[in-house]
Short mmCIF file of C-alpha atoms in Angstrom, two decimals:
data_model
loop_
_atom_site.label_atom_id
_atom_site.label_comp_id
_atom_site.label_asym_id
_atom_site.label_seq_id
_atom_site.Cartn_x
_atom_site.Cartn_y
_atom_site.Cartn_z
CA UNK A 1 -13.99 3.24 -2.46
CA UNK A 2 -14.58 0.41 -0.05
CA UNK A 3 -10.94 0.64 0.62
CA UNK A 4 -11.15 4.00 1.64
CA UNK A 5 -13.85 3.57 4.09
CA UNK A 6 -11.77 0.62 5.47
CA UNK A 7 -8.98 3.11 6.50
CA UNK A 8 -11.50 5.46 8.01
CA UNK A 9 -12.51 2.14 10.60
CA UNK A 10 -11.54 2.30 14.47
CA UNK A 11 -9.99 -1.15 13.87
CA UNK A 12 -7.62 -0.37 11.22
CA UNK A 13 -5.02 1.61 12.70
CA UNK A 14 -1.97 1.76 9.92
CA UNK A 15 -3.90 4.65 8.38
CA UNK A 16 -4.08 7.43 12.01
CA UNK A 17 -0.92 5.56 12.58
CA UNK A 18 1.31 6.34 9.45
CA UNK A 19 -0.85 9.85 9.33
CA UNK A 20 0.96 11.07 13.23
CA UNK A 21 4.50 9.44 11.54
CA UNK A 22 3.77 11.61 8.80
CA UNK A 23 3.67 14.58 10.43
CA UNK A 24 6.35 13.87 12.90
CA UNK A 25 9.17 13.17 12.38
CA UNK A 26 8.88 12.41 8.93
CA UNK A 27 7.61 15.79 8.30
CA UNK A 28 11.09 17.10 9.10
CA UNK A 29 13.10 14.94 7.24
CA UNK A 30 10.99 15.84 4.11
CA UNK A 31 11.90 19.93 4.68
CA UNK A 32 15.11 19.00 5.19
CA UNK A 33 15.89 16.80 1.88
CA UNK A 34 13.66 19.94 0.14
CA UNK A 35 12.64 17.65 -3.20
CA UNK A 36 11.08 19.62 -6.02
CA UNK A 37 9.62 16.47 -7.13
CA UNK A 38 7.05 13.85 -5.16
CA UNK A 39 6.71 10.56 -7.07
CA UNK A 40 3.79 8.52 -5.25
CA UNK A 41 3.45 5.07 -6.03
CA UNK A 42 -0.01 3.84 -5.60
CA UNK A 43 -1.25 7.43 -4.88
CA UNK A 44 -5.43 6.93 -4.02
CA UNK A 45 -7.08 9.85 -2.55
CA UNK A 46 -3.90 11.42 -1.75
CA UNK A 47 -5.31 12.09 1.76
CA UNK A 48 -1.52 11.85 3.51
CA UNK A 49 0.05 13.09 0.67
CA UNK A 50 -1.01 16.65 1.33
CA UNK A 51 1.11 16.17 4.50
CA UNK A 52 4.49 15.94 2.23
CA UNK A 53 3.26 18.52 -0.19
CA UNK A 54 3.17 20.78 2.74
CA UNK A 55 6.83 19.65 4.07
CA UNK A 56 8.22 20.35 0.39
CA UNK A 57 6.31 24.00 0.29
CA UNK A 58 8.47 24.99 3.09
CA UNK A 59 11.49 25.47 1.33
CA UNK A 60 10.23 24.33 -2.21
CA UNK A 61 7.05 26.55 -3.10
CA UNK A 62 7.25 25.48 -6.55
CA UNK A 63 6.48 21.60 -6.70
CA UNK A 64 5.63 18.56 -8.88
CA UNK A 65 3.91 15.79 -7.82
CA UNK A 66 3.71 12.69 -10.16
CA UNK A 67 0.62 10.43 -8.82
CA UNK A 68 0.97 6.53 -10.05
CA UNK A 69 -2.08 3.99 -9.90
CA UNK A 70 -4.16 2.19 -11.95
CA UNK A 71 -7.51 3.52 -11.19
CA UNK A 72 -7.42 6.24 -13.47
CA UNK A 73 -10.79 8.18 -12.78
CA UNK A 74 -10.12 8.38 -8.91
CA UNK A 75 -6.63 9.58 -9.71
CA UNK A 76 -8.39 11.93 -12.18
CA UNK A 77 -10.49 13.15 -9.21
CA UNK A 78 -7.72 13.50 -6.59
CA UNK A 79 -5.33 15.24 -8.98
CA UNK A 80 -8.25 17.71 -9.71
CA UNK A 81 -9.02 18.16 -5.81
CA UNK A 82 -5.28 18.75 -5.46
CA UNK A 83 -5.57 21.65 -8.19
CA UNK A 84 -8.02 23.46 -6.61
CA UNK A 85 -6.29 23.26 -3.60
CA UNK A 86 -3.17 23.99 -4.66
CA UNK A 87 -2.77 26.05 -7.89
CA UNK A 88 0.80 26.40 -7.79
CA UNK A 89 1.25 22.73 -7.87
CA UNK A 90 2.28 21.03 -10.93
CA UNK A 91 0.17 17.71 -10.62
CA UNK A 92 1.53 15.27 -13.67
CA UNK A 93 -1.01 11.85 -13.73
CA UNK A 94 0.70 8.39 -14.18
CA UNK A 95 -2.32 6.19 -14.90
CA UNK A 96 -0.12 2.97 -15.13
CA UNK A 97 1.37 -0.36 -12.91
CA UNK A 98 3.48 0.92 -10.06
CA UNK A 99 5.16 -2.25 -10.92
CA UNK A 100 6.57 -1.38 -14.17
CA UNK A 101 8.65 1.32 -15.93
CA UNK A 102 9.08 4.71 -14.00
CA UNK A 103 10.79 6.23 -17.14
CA UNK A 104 8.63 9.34 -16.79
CA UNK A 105 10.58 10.27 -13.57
CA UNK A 106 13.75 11.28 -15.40
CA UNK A 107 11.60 14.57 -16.72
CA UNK A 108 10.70 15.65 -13.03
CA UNK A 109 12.60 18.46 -11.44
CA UNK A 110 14.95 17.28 -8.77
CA UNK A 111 16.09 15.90 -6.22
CA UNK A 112 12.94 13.84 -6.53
CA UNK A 113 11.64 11.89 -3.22
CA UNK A 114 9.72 9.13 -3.80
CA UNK A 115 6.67 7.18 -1.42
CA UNK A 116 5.15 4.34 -1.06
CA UNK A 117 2.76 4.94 1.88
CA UNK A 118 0.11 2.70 3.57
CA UNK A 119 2.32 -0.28 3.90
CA UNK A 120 1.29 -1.37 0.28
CA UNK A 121 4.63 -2.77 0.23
CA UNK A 122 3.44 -5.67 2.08
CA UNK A 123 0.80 -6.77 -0.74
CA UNK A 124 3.99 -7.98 -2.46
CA UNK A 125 5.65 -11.33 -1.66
CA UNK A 126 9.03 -12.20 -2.13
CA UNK A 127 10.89 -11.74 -5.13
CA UNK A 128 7.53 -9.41 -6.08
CA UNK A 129 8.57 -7.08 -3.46
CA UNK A 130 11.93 -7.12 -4.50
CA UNK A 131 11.65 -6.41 -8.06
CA UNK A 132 9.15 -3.17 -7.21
CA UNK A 133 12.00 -1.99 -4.90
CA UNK A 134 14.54 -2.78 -7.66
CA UNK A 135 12.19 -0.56 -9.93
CA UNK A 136 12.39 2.31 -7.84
CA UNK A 137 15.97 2.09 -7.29
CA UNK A 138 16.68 1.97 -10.92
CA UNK A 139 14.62 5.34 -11.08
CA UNK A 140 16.56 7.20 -8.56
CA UNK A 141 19.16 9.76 -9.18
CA UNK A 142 21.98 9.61 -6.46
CA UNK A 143 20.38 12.85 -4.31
CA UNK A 144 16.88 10.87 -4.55
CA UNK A 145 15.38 9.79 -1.69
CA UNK A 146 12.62 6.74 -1.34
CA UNK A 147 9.99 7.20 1.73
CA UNK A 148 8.13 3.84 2.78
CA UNK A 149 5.39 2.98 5.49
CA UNK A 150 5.62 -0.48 7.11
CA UNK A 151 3.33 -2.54 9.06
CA UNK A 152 5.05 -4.04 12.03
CA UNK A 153 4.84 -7.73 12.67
CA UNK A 154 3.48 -8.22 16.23
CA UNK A 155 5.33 -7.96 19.26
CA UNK A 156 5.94 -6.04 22.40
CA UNK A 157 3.14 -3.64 22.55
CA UNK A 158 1.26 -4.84 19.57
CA UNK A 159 -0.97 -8.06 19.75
CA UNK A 160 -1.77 -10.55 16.80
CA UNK A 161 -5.32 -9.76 18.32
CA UNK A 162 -4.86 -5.75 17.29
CA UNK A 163 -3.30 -7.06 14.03
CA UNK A 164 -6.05 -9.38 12.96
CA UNK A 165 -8.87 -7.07 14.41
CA UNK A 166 -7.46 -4.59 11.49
CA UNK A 167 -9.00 -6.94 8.37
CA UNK A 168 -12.22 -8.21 10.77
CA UNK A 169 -14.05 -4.95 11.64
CA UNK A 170 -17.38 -5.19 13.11
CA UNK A 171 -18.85 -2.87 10.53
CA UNK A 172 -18.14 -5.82 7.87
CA UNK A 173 -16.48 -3.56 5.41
CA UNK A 174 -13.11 -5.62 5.38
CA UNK A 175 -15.92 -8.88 4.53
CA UNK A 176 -17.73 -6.06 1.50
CA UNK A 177 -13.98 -5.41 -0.35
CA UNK A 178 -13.05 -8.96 0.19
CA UNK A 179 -16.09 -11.16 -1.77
CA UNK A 180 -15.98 -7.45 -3.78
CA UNK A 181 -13.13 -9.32 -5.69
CA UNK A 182 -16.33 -12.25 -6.71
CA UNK A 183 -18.28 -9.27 -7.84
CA UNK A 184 -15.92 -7.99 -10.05
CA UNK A 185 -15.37 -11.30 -11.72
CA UNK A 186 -18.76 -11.99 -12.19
CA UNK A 187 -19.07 -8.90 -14.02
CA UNK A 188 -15.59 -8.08 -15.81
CA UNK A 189 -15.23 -11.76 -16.42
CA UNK A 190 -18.59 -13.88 -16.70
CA UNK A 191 -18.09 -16.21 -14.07
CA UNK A 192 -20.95 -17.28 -11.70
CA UNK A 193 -19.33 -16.58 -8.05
CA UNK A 194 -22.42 -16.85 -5.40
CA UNK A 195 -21.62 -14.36 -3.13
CA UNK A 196 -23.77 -15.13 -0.24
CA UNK A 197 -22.21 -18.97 -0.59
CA UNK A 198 -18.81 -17.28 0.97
CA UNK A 199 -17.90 -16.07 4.23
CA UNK A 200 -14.72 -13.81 4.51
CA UNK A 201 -11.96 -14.69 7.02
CA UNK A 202 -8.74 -13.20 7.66
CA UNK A 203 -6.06 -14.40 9.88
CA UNK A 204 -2.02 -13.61 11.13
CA UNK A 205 0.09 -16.55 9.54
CA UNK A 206 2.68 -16.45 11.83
CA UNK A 207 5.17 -18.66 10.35
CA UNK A 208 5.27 -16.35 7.11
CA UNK A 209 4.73 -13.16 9.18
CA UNK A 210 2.03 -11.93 6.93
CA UNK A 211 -2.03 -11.60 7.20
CA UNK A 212 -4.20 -13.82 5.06
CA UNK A 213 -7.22 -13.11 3.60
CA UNK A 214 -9.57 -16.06 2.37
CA UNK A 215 -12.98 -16.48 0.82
CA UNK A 216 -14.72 -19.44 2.79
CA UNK A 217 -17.20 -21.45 0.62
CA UNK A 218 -20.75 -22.01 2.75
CA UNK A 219 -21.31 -24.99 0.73
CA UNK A 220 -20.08 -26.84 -1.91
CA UNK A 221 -20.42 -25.46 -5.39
CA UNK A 222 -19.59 -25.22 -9.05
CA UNK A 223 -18.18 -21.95 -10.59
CA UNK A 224 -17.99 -21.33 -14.41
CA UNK A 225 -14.96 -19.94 -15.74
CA UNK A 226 -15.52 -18.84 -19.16
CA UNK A 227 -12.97 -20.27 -21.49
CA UNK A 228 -11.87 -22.43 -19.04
CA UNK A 229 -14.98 -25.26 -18.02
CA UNK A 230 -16.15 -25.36 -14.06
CA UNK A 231 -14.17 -25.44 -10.85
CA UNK A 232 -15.52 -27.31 -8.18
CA UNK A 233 -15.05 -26.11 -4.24
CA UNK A 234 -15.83 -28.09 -1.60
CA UNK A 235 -17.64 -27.08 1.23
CA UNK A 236 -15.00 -25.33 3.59
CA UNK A 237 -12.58 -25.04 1.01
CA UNK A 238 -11.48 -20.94 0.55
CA UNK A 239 -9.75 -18.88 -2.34
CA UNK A 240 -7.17 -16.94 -1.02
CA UNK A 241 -7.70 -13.19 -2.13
CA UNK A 242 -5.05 -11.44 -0.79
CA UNK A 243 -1.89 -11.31 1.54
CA UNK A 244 -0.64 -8.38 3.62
CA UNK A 245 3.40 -8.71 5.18
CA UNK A 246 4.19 -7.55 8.28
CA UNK A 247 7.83 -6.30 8.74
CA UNK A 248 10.71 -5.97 11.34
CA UNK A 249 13.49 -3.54 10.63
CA UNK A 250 15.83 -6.79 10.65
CA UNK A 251 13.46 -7.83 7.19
CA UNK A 252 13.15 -4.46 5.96
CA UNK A 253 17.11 -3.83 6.17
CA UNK A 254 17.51 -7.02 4.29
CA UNK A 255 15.23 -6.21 1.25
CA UNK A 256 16.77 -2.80 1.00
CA UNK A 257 19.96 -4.28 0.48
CA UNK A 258 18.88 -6.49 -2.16
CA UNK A 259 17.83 -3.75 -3.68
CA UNK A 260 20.58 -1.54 -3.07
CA UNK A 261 19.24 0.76 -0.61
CA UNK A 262 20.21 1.97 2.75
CA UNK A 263 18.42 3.30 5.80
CA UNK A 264 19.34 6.78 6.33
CA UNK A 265 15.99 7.52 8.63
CA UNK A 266 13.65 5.09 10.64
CA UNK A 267 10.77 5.87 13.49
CA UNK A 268 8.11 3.70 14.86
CA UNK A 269 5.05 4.84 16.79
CA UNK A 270 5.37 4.47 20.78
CA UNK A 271 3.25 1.07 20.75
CA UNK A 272 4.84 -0.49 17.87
CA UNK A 273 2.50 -0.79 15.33
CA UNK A 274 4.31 0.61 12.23
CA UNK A 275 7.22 2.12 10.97
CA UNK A 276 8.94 4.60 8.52
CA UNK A 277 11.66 4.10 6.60
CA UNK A 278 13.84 6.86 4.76
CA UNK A 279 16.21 5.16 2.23
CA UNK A 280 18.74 6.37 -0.43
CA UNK A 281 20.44 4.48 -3.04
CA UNK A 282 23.56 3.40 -2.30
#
């Protein structure tokens, strides 16, 4: 939920961004490949997705759409919104990892295009991001088609200002979902996190092209781990909660290759900010 309100924020601008990609070009290269099948990895609300579903109905009015993510009840929700929407559309949940096994795929009608929208692609690092890619490719049939969003490292027209402004919006949300990740703890796990002893911060690492987001302690301060004693920070020490990659196409092209994948369509918006990327296996 605080997620969702964080793409709804002035500041983060992947969201309005990859939603005008969406709907063109990519649109058009969606009615074009006509899939029967939409495999979304990491699905949420679904909010962009109804932009593909619409492509497909153009030429495919009967469709399936396969949602993956973890968070079952929200997936629950948006499949049911979906429904209602859209009787004629065969909605099939996968309440799993979009990390592991996509053996469910090979009982989808096809060709089959998958996505993997909202640059979530740049929450994994290394050989992470190139074993989820791998995983896709081994799911693909040879008319399948693979549909990602990528945030663009800066450069001309886009400012590590605009970039950073994305994860420190003046509303605070970005600081709620980051010392969120304490809450949770405290309450799946049993630790003890103070939240009001940490102050979010989120920078561009330039070197490793990727955003970093850090829990700052105040103060210094013990934290109980259950089943595993206390951990000691020191004041100004932080946890790092999460990274976020930016991308070139030069990167992208690379990883694709690894993974035995190709570039068959690519756009950017006019300023620079992010980018689509069409791939088939090769």
């Amino acid at each position: 939920e605080l997620f969702e309100a964080i793409t709804e924020l002035p500041e983060y601008y992947p969201t309005l961004t990859e939603t005008g990609l969406l709907k063109t070009p990519v649109s058009g290269w969606v009615t074009e490949m006509a899939p029967a099948s939409l495999v979304e990895l990491g699905a949420g609300s679904a909010r962009k997705t109804r932009i593909l579903l619409a492509a497909m109905a153009r030429r495919t009015p009967e469709r399936t759409y396969a949602p993956v993510d973890v968070a079952g009840d929200f997936l629950r929700a948006t499949a049911e919104s979906l429904r209602v929407e859209d009787p004629s559309l065969d909605v099939r949940l996968q309440i799993r990892d979009i990390t592991r096994g996509l053996d469910f795929v090979g009982d989808l009608p096809g060709p089959v295009l998958f996505a993997l929208l909202g640059s979530t692609i740049g929450n994994f690092v290394g050989e992470e991001a190139d074993k989820l890619l791998t995983n896709v490719r081994s799911a693909m049939g040879e008319s399948d088609l693979f549909l990602i969003g990528a945030d663009l490292r800066p450069g001309e027209g886009k400012s590590i200002e605009s970039l950073e402004a994305a994860y420190n919006d003046g509303q605070g949300i970005s600081a709620e979902f980051n010392l969120n990740m304490l809450r949770a703890l405290n309450r799946g796990v049993g630790t003890n996190f103070d939240l009001a002893a940490f102050r979010h911060r989120a920078f561009y690492n330039e070197r490793e092209g990727r955003i970093e987001m850090h829990l700052v302690a105040k103060n210094a301060q013990k934290v109980r781990i259950p089943g595993d004693g206390v951990v000691r920070i020191g004041a100004g020490e932080s946890i790092r909660t999460e990274l976020s990659c930016k991308y070139d196409r030069k990167v992208l092209t690379r990883m694709f290759e690894s993974a035995r994948l190709e570039i068959v369509n690519w756009c950017t918006d006019e300023e620079g900010l992010y980018a689509m990327a069409l791939v088939s296996p090769v």
